[in-house]
C-alpha positions in Angstrom: -44.9 -12.5 53.3 -43.5 -16.0 53.2 -40.5 -16.6 51.0 -38.2 -13.9 49.7 -40.3 -12.0 47.1 -37.3 -11.3 44.9 -36.1 -14.9 44.8 -39.7 -16.1 44.3 -39.8 -14.0 41.1 -36.5 -15.3 39.7 -37.0 -16.3 36.0 -39.9 -13.8 35.6 -40.1 -10.2 34.5 -40.8 -9.3 38.2 -37.3 -10.4 39.1 -36.0 -7.2 37.5 -38.3 -4.9 39.5 -36.9 -3.0 42.5 -37.4 -4.6 45.9 -39.9 -1.9 47.0 -42.2 -2.7 44.1 -42.1 -6.4 44.9 -42.7 -5.8 48.6 -45.7 -3.6 47.6 -47.1 -6.4 45.3 -46.9 -8.9 48.1 -48.6 -6.4 50.5 -51.4 -5.9 48.1 -51.9 -9.6 47.8 -52.0 -9.9 51.6 -54.6 -7.2 51.8 -56.7 -8.7 49.1 -56.7 -12.1 50.8 -57.5 -10.7 54.2 -60.3 -8.5 52.8 -62.1 -11.4 51.3 -61.5 -14.0 54.0 -64.6 -16.0 54.9 -63.6 -16.2 58.5 -64.2 -12.5 59.2 -66.0 -12.0 62.5 -68.4 -9.0 63.2 -65.6 -7.4 65.3 -63.1 -7.7 62.4 -65.6 -6.1 60.1 -66.4 -3.3 62.5 -62.7 -2.6 63.1 -62.0 -2.6 59.3 -64.8 0.0 58.7 -64.0 2.3 61.7 -67.3 1.5 63.5 -66.1 2.2 67.0 -69.4 2.1 68.7 -70.2 -1.3 67.1 -66.8 -2.6 68.0 -67.2 -1.4 71.6 -70.6 -3.0 71.9 -69.4 -6.3 70.5 -66.5 -6.3 73.0 -68.9 -5.5 75.8 -70.9 -8.6 74.8 -68.0 -10.9 74.8 -66.5 -10.8 71.3 -63.1 -12.5 71.1 -60.7 -9.5 70.7 -57.9 -11.6 69.1 -60.1 -13.7 66.8 -58.4 -13.9 63.5 -58.9 -14.8 59.8 -57.2 -18.0 58.4 -54.3 -15.7 57.6 -54.1 -14.6 61.2 -55.3 -11.0 60.6 -56.8 -9.7 63.9 -59.0 -6.7 64.4 -55.8 -4.8 65.4 -54.2 -5.6 62.1 -57.3 -4.3 60.2 -57.5 -1.1 62.2 -53.8 -0.4 61.8 -54.0 -1.1 58.1 -57.0 1.3 57.6 -55.6 4.0 59.8 -58.4 3.8 62.4 -56.6 5.2 65.4 -59.6 5.2 67.7 -60.2 1.6 67.0 -56.6 0.7 67.6 -56.8 2.6 70.9 -60.0 0.8 71.9 -58.5 -2.6 71.1 -55.3 -1.9 73.1 -57.4 -0.6 76.0 -59.2 -4.0 76.0 -55.9 -5.9 76.0 -55.6 -6.9 72.3 -52.4 -8.9 71.6 -50.2 -6.0 70.4 -47.5 -8.2 68.7 -49.9 -10.7 67.1 -48.5 -11.7 63.8 -50.1 -12.7 60.5 -49.1 -16.0 58.8 -46.4 -14.0 57.1 -45.1 -12.5 60.3 -46.6 -9.0 60.0 -47.6 -7.2 63.2 -49.8 -4.2 63.5 -46.6 -2.1 63.8 -45.3 -3.4 60.5 -48.7 -2.6 58.9 -49.0 0.9 60.3 -45.4 1.6 59.3 -46.0 0.3 55.7 -48.9 2.7 55.3 -47.1 5.7 56.9 -49.5 5.9 59.8 -47.3 7.8 62.2 -49.8 8.4 64.9 -50.7 4.7 65.1 -47.0 3.7 65.1 -46.5 6.1 68.0 -49.4 4.7 69.9 -48.3 1.1 69.3 -44.8 1.8 70.5 -46.0 3.7 73.5 -48.2 0.7 74.4 -45.3 -1.6 74.2 -45.2 -3.0 70.7 -41.9 -4.7 69.8 -39.9 -2.4 67.5 -37.7 -5.3 66.4 -40.4 -7.9 65.7 -39.5 -9.4 62.3 -41.6 -10.9 59.5 -40.9 -14.3 58.1 -38.4 -12.6 55.7 -36.6 -10.9 58.6 -38.1 -7.4 57.9 -38.5 -5.2 61.0 -40.5 -2.0 61.1 -37.3 0.0 60.5 -36.6 -1.9 57.3 -40.1 -1.2 56.1 -40.0 2.5 57.1 -36.7 3.0 55.4 -37.8 1.2 52.2 -40.8 3.4 51.9 -38.9 6.6 52.9 -41.2 7.3 55.9 -38.6 9.6 57.5 -40.7 10.6 60.6 -41.4 7.0 61.4 -37.7 6.1 60.9 -36.9 8.8 63.4 -39.6 7.6 65.8 -38.4 4.0 65.6 -34.8 5.0 66.3 -35.9 7.1 69.2 -37.7 4.1 70.6 -34.6 1.9 70.3 -35.2 0.0 67.1 -32.1 -2.1 66.1 -30.4 -0.3 63.3 -28.3 -3.3 62.3 -31.0 -6.0 62.0 -30.7 -7.8 58.7 -33.4 -9.2 56.4 -33.2 -12.7 55.1 -31.3 -11.3 52.1 -28.8 -9.8 54.4 -29.8 -6.1 54.1 -29.8 -3.5 56.9 -31.9 -0.4 56.9 -28.9 1.5 55.7 -28.9 -0.6 52.5 -32.5 0.5 51.8 -31.8 4.1 52.5 -28.9 4.0 50.0 -31.0 2.2 47.4 -33.7 4.8 47.7 -31.2 7.7 47.5 -32.7 9.1 50.7 -30.2 11.5 52.1 -32.3 12.5 55.2 -32.9 8.9 56.2 -29.3 7.9 55.5 -28.2 10.8 57.8 -30.6 9.6 60.5 -29.2 6.1 60.4 -25.6 7.2 60.3 -26.3 9.5 63.2 -27.6 6.5 65.1 -24.3 4.8 64.5 -25.6 2.3 61.9 -22.8 0.0 60.7 -21.2 1.4 57.6 -19.5 -1.8 56.5 -20.5 -3.9 53.5 -20.5 -7.3 55.2 
């Protein structure tokens, strides 16, 4: 996601939009770029379109499992983005790099979290994905889950030991986002996990 999306919009009408809207705009831009990237390989295309048999055949014939677009989207990113759990499982079984990051620092866990793909989040965590991996802006999966009010994923990340006090580059913790969204259930979860209640 590069530079802070809020600061990047200073001086424009977008500066007055809520952070969740700006984050979503940046995400849609990332998806658009990745979807039209000319460096897509057959495996990336198969993973994106949930063609498990084709993906398996390509891997059997030596396709590079971690081949990436110029924005460093791998097949695992594509499968996680589209919610293709069977493809995610296949790629992990074949030793795909689970914490591979895009040019903006997004891992498959960030992507699955953003889209509310709880079963894929669970699978990635079970297979060893780092719950505290951060984007270039310092966003962890817990920040993303809290921003988009994915309560079940917040609960899962906390259970798996995600750091509740990690800060984004603009100095916000998950608790800040829960308060901003007015989400009582998520706020209660974070407080129950002893999230810092201070303002500093």
